[in-house]
Amino acid sequence: MKTIAVLTSGGDAPGMNACLRAVVRTALHNGLQIHGVMRGYEGLMDAEFIPLDAKAVSNIIHRGGTILKTARSKRFLTEEGQILAAKQLEKHKIEGLVVIGGDGTFKGADELQKKTKVKIMGCPGTIDNDLVGTDFAIGYDTAINTVVDAVDKIRDTAESHERLFFVEVMGRDAGLIALRSGIGAGAEAILIPETPTHIDDLIKRLERGRKNKSSKIVIVSEHESAGGAFVVAEKVKKQLPYYDTRVTILGHIQRGGNPSCMDRVNASRMGFAAVEALVGGRTGEMVGIIDKQICYTPFANAVKHREGLDLHLLRMMEILSL
Ligand code: F6P
């Protein structure tokens, strides 16, 4: 193997740059040439390659976002797009590829792998953490700390005004951001897509703890079953009109910012391991860290994330927050 490439794809996540830095420097250490692919799979189909050296990735370990840019490519979902991407890799004599991204990135990598002999390894980069094969995806730790920081601030004003706040967080169809940040922020309730939202149960919960608390925070994961923070707030308000309620949607603030130390270290370890795996002949797998150990999961298994949520944490949170 002489030349490899690296791309970032899907939603950006804090720590992607740290991973990129590790990939580039490990490749150079192994005597490989390395190209960055701009804009994820879009740039791969258009052969937007840029040569990378050690300097190109200096001073980026602490920066959020991705210096290679990213995209959610519709074109790459098609068979023609995947064949074109495979042809570009072969035309440019690229023998190994590292993809950094989430669910969609690995579904794409799995399809691409079927159409090329080029070896492909992945590093999990998604704030949603919705992948099988790693305890923490790159970006998740930073995102939950961003949420906890925001909710702490909301708690100050909620407490002063004795209000009930509904705070909507990201996670697409996975409740992991909501669950962990909700526990960390001491939320009174957490609504996630993995379990149905029953408004009557929520109301009972809020009422049960009313005497103990002057403020209340409900963390609402996007795509939970009742319709999102505004709809839930409306339904609750109808039955509990004496609550002064407010809604905050945290939105893309959760995707930005300097990566936490944990994200930087995990990203460095996974980027390093991905290149060593390519050099060692591995392909078709996502690198992850489980119980502090590097491990490898085939792309097709990495995306089966529904199995991943620890519902015991939800039960624990319900007991602790009253
Ligand atoms: O996958 C990361 C994520 O931030 C999800 O939590 C969210 O649902 C989605 O991306 C938003 O994507 P976009 O920025 O493309 O609207």
Coordinates of C-alpha atoms and ligand atoms in Angstrom, one line a residue:
M1 CA 0.0 0.0 0.0
K2 CA 1.5 3.3 -1.1
T3 CA -1.4 5.9 -1.1
I4 CA -4.5 6.3 1.1
A5 CA -7.2 8.9 1.4
V6 CA -9.4 10.2 4.2
L7 CA -12.8 11.9 4.2
T8 CA -15.3 13.2 6.7
S9 CA -19.0 12.7 5.9
G10 CA -22.5 13.4 7.4
G11 CA -23.1 15.8 10.2
D12 CA -19.8 17.2 11.5
A13 CA -18.8 16.3 15.1
P14 CA -16.3 17.9 17.4
G15 CA -13.1 15.8 17.3
M16 CA -13.3 15.0 13.6
N17 CA -10.2 17.2 13.1
A18 CA -8.3 15.4 15.9
C19 CA -9.1 12.1 14.1
L20 CA -8.0 13.5 10.8
R21 CA -4.7 14.6 12.3
A22 CA -4.1 11.1 13.7
V23 CA -4.9 9.5 10.3
V24 CA -2.6 11.8 8.4
R25 CA 0.3 11.5 10.8
T26 CA 0.0 7.7 11.2
A27 CA -0.1 7.4 7.4
L28 CA 3.1 9.5 7.1
H29 CA 4.8 7.5 9.9
N30 CA 4.1 4.3 7.8
G31 CA 5.6 5.9 4.7
L32 CA 2.2 6.3 2.9
Q33 CA 1.1 9.2 0.8
I34 CA -2.2 10.6 2.0
H35 CA -4.9 12.7 0.2
G36 CA -7.8 14.5 1.9
V37 CA -11.1 14.2 0.1
M38 CA -13.1 17.4 0.3
R39 CA -16.9 17.3 1.1
G40 CA -17.2 13.6 1.9
Y41 CA -18.6 11.3 -0.7
E42 CA -19.5 14.3 -2.9
G43 CA -15.9 15.2 -3.3
L44 CA -14.9 11.5 -3.8
M45 CA -17.2 11.3 -6.8
D46 CA -15.8 14.6 -8.2
A47 CA -12.2 13.6 -7.4
E48 CA -11.7 16.6 -5.1
F49 CA -8.4 15.3 -3.6
I50 CA -5.9 17.5 -1.8
P51 CA -2.4 16.2 -0.7
L52 CA -1.9 16.3 3.0
D53 CA 1.3 16.5 5.0
A54 CA 2.1 16.8 8.7
K55 CA 1.8 20.6 8.5
A56 CA -1.6 20.5 6.9
V57 CA -3.0 19.1 10.1
S58 CA -1.1 21.1 12.6
N59 CA -3.0 23.3 15.0
I60 CA -6.4 21.5 14.4
I61 CA -6.6 19.1 17.3
H62 CA -8.6 21.6 19.3
R63 CA -10.9 22.8 16.5
G64 CA -14.6 21.8 16.1
G65 CA -16.1 21.1 12.7
T66 CA -13.9 19.5 9.9
I67 CA -11.3 21.1 7.8
L68 CA -12.1 18.8 5.0
K69 CA -15.8 20.0 5.0
T70 CA -18.6 17.5 4.9
A71 CA -21.8 16.7 3.1
R72 CA -24.9 14.5 3.1
S73 CA -24.6 13.3 -0.4
K74 CA -27.8 12.2 -2.1
R75 CA -25.9 11.3 -5.3
F76 CA -23.8 8.8 -3.4
L77 CA -27.0 6.9 -2.4
T78 CA -27.4 5.8 -6.0
E79 CA -25.5 2.8 -7.5
E80 CA -24.1 5.1 -10.2
G81 CA -22.7 7.4 -7.6
Q82 CA -21.0 4.5 -5.7
I83 CA -19.5 3.1 -9.0
L84 CA -18.2 6.6 -9.9
A85 CA -16.6 6.9 -6.4
A86 CA -15.0 3.5 -6.8
K87 CA -13.6 4.4 -10.2
Q88 CA -12.1 7.7 -8.9
L89 CA -10.3 5.8 -6.2
E90 CA -8.8 3.4 -8.6
K91 CA -8.0 6.1 -11.2
H92 CA -6.1 8.0 -8.6
K93 CA -4.3 4.9 -7.4
I94 CA -5.7 5.1 -3.9
E95 CA -5.4 1.8 -2.2
G96 CA -6.9 2.6 1.2
L97 CA -9.6 4.9 2.5
V98 CA -10.5 6.1 6.0
V99 CA -14.1 7.4 6.3
I100 CA -15.0 9.4 9.4
G101 CA -18.7 9.8 10.1
G102 CA -21.9 8.2 11.4
D103 CA -24.7 5.9 10.4
G104 CA -25.1 7.2 6.8
T105 CA -21.3 7.3 6.2
F106 CA -21.0 3.6 7.1
K107 CA -24.0 2.5 5.1
G108 CA -22.3 4.3 2.2
A109 CA -18.9 2.7 3.0
D110 CA -20.5 -0.8 3.1
E111 CA -22.0 -0.2 -0.4
L112 CA -18.7 1.2 -1.7
Q113 CA -16.8 -1.7 -0.3
K114 CA -18.8 -4.1 -2.5
K115 CA -17.8 -2.2 -5.6
T116 CA -14.0 -1.9 -5.1
K117 CA -10.9 -3.7 -4.0
V118 CA -9.7 -0.6 -2.2
K119 CA -9.5 -1.2 1.5
I120 CA -11.9 0.9 3.6
M121 CA -11.8 1.5 7.4
G122 CA -14.1 3.8 9.4
C123 CA -13.9 5.9 12.5
P124 CA -17.2 6.8 14.3
G125 CA -17.8 10.5 14.3
T126 CA -21.3 11.5 15.3
I127 CA -22.7 13.5 18.2
D128 CA -25.7 11.1 18.2
N129 CA -23.5 8.1 19.3
D130 CA -25.9 5.8 17.5
L131 CA -23.5 3.2 16.4
V132 CA -22.9 -0.4 17.5
G133 CA -19.2 -1.2 18.1
T134 CA -18.0 1.8 20.2
D135 CA -18.9 3.1 23.7
F136 CA -18.4 6.7 22.6
A137 CA -18.4 8.0 19.0
I138 CA -16.3 11.1 18.4
G139 CA -18.2 14.2 19.2
Y140 CA -20.7 12.7 21.6
D141 CA -18.9 13.6 24.8
T142 CA -18.5 17.3 23.7
A143 CA -22.1 17.5 22.6
I144 CA -23.5 16.2 25.9
N145 CA -21.2 18.6 27.8
T146 CA -22.5 21.4 25.6
V147 CA -26.1 20.3 26.5
V148 CA -25.3 20.1 30.2
D149 CA -23.7 23.5 30.2
A150 CA -26.8 25.0 28.4
V151 CA -29.3 23.3 30.7
D152 CA -27.3 24.5 33.8
K153 CA -27.9 28.0 32.5
I154 CA -31.5 27.4 31.8
R155 CA -31.8 25.9 35.4
D156 CA -30.7 29.3 36.9
T157 CA -33.5 31.2 35.2
A158 CA -36.0 28.4 35.6
E159 CA -35.3 28.3 39.3
S160 CA -35.5 32.1 39.7
H161 CA -38.9 32.2 37.9
E162 CA -40.1 28.8 39.2
R163 CA -40.8 27.7 35.7
L164 CA -41.2 24.4 33.8
F165 CA -38.8 24.2 30.8
F166 CA -38.9 21.8 27.9
V167 CA -35.4 21.6 26.3
E168 CA -35.2 19.9 22.9
V169 CA -31.9 18.2 22.1
M170 CA -30.6 16.5 18.9
G171 CA -30.1 12.8 18.3
R172 CA -32.1 12.1 15.1
D173 CA -33.8 8.9 16.0
A174 CA -31.6 8.0 19.0
G175 CA -32.1 9.2 22.6
L176 CA -28.5 8.9 23.8
I177 CA -27.8 12.6 23.9
A178 CA -31.0 13.2 25.8
L179 CA -30.4 10.3 28.2
R180 CA -26.9 11.1 29.3
S181 CA -27.2 14.9 29.3
G182 CA -30.5 14.6 31.1
I183 CA -28.9 12.6 33.9
G184 CA -26.0 14.9 34.0
A185 CA -28.2 18.0 34.2
G186 CA -30.5 16.5 36.9
A187 CA -33.6 16.8 34.6
E188 CA -36.9 15.9 36.0
A189 CA -37.9 13.9 32.9
I190 CA -36.4 12.7 29.7
L191 CA -38.4 11.8 26.6
I192 CA -36.6 9.7 24.0
P193 CA -37.6 8.0 20.7
E194 CA -36.8 4.5 21.9
T195 CA -39.7 4.5 24.4
P196 CA -43.2 5.9 23.7
T197 CA -44.0 9.2 25.3
H198 CA -47.2 9.0 27.4
I199 CA -48.3 12.6 28.4
D200 CA -50.4 11.3 31.3
D201 CA -47.3 9.6 32.8
L202 CA -45.3 12.7 32.3
I203 CA -47.9 14.8 34.1
K204 CA -48.0 12.4 37.0
R205 CA -44.2 12.6 37.3
L206 CA -44.2 16.4 37.2
E207 CA -46.9 16.5 39.8
R208 CA -45.3 14.0 42.1
G209 CA -42.2 16.1 42.5
R210 CA -43.9 19.4 42.7
K211 CA -43.5 20.0 46.4
N212 CA -39.7 19.3 46.3
K213 CA -38.8 21.5 43.4
S214 CA -39.4 25.1 42.3
S215 CA -38.0 24.6 38.8
K216 CA -38.4 21.6 36.4
I217 CA -36.6 20.7 33.3
V218 CA -37.9 18.1 30.8
I219 CA -35.3 17.0 28.2
V220 CA -37.1 16.2 24.9
S221 CA -35.1 14.3 22.3
E222 CA -36.0 15.3 18.7
H223 CA -38.3 12.7 17.2
E224 CA -39.7 11.3 20.4
S225 CA -43.2 10.0 19.8
A226 CA -45.4 12.9 21.1
G227 CA -44.3 15.5 18.5
G228 CA -41.3 17.5 19.9
A229 CA -40.8 20.0 22.7
F230 CA -43.4 22.6 21.5
V231 CA -46.2 20.0 21.2
V232 CA -45.4 18.3 24.5
A233 CA -45.3 21.6 26.3
E234 CA -48.7 22.5 24.8
K235 CA -50.2 19.2 25.9
V236 CA -48.8 19.5 29.4
K237 CA -49.9 23.2 29.7
K238 CA -53.5 22.2 28.9
Q239 CA -53.6 19.8 31.9
L240 CA -51.4 21.8 34.3
P241 CA -52.3 25.4 33.5
Y242 CA -50.7 26.8 36.7
Y243 CA -47.2 25.9 35.4
D244 CA -45.4 28.8 33.8
T245 CA -43.8 26.9 30.8
R246 CA -41.1 27.7 28.3
V247 CA -39.5 25.9 25.4
T248 CA -35.8 26.0 24.3
I249 CA -34.6 24.2 21.2
L250 CA -30.8 23.8 21.5
G251 CA -30.2 23.0 17.8
H252 CA -26.9 23.1 16.1
I253 CA -25.0 24.6 19.0
Q254 CA -24.7 21.0 20.0
R255 CA -22.6 20.2 17.0
G256 CA -20.0 23.0 17.4
G257 CA -17.3 24.0 19.8
N258 CA -13.8 22.7 20.8
P259 CA -13.8 19.0 21.4
S260 CA -13.5 17.7 25.0
C261 CA -10.3 16.0 26.0
M262 CA -12.1 12.7 25.9
D263 CA -13.1 13.3 22.3
R264 CA -9.6 14.4 21.3
V265 CA -8.0 11.3 22.9
N266 CA -10.6 8.8 21.5
A267 CA -10.4 10.5 18.1
S268 CA -6.6 10.2 18.1
R269 CA -6.7 6.5 19.1
M270 CA -9.3 5.6 16.5
G271 CA -7.6 7.5 13.7
F272 CA -4.3 5.9 14.6
A273 CA -5.9 2.4 14.8
A274 CA -7.7 2.9 11.4
V275 CA -4.5 3.5 9.5
E276 CA -2.7 0.7 11.3
A277 CA -5.6 -1.6 10.4
L278 CA -5.4 -0.6 6.7
V279 CA -1.7 -1.3 6.7
G280 CA -2.3 -4.6 8.4
G281 CA -4.7 -5.6 5.6
R282 CA -8.1 -5.1 7.4
T283 CA -11.1 -3.7 5.5
G284 CA -14.8 -3.1 5.7
E285 CA -14.8 -2.3 9.4
M286 CA -15.4 0.6 11.8
V287 CA -12.8 1.1 14.5
G288 CA -14.3 1.6 18.0
I289 CA -13.4 1.6 21.6
I290 CA -15.3 -0.7 24.0
D291 CA -14.2 -1.0 27.6
K292 CA -11.0 1.0 26.8
Q293 CA -9.9 -1.5 24.1
I294 CA -9.8 -0.9 20.3
C295 CA -12.2 -3.1 18.5
Y296 CA -13.5 -3.6 14.9
T297 CA -17.1 -3.9 13.7
P298 CA -18.2 -4.7 10.2
F299 CA -19.9 -1.6 8.6
A300 CA -23.2 -3.5 8.2
N301 CA -23.3 -4.3 12.0
A302 CA -22.1 -0.9 13.1
V303 CA -25.3 0.8 11.9
K304 CA -27.8 -1.5 13.8
H305 CA -27.9 1.0 16.6
R306 CA -31.4 0.3 18.1
E307 CA -29.9 -2.3 20.4
G308 CA -27.6 0.3 22.0
L309 CA -29.7 2.2 24.6
D310 CA -29.3 1.3 28.3
L311 CA -32.9 1.6 29.6
H312 CA -31.6 1.0 33.2
L313 CA -30.2 4.5 33.0
L314 CA -33.7 5.9 32.4
R315 CA -35.1 4.0 35.4
M316 CA -32.2 5.2 37.5
M317 CA -32.8 8.8 36.4
E318 CA -36.5 8.5 37.3
I319 CA -35.6 7.5 40.8
L320 CA -32.9 10.0 41.3
S321 CA -34.7 13.1 40.0
L322 CA -37.6 13.1 42.4
Ligands
F6P1 O1 -26.5 13.3 13.0 C1 -26.1 14.4 13.7 C2 -27.3 15.4 13.7 O2 -26.9 16.5 14.4 C3 -28.6 14.8 14.3 O3 -28.6 14.9 15.7 C4 -29.6 15.7 13.7 O4 -30.9 15.1 13.7 C5 -29.1 16.0 12.3 O5 -27.7 15.7 12.4 C6 -29.3 17.3 11.8 O6 -28.7 17.4 10.5 P1 -28.6 18.7 9.6 O7 -27.5 19.5 10.2 O8 -28.2 18.1 8.3 O9 -29.9 19.3 9.6

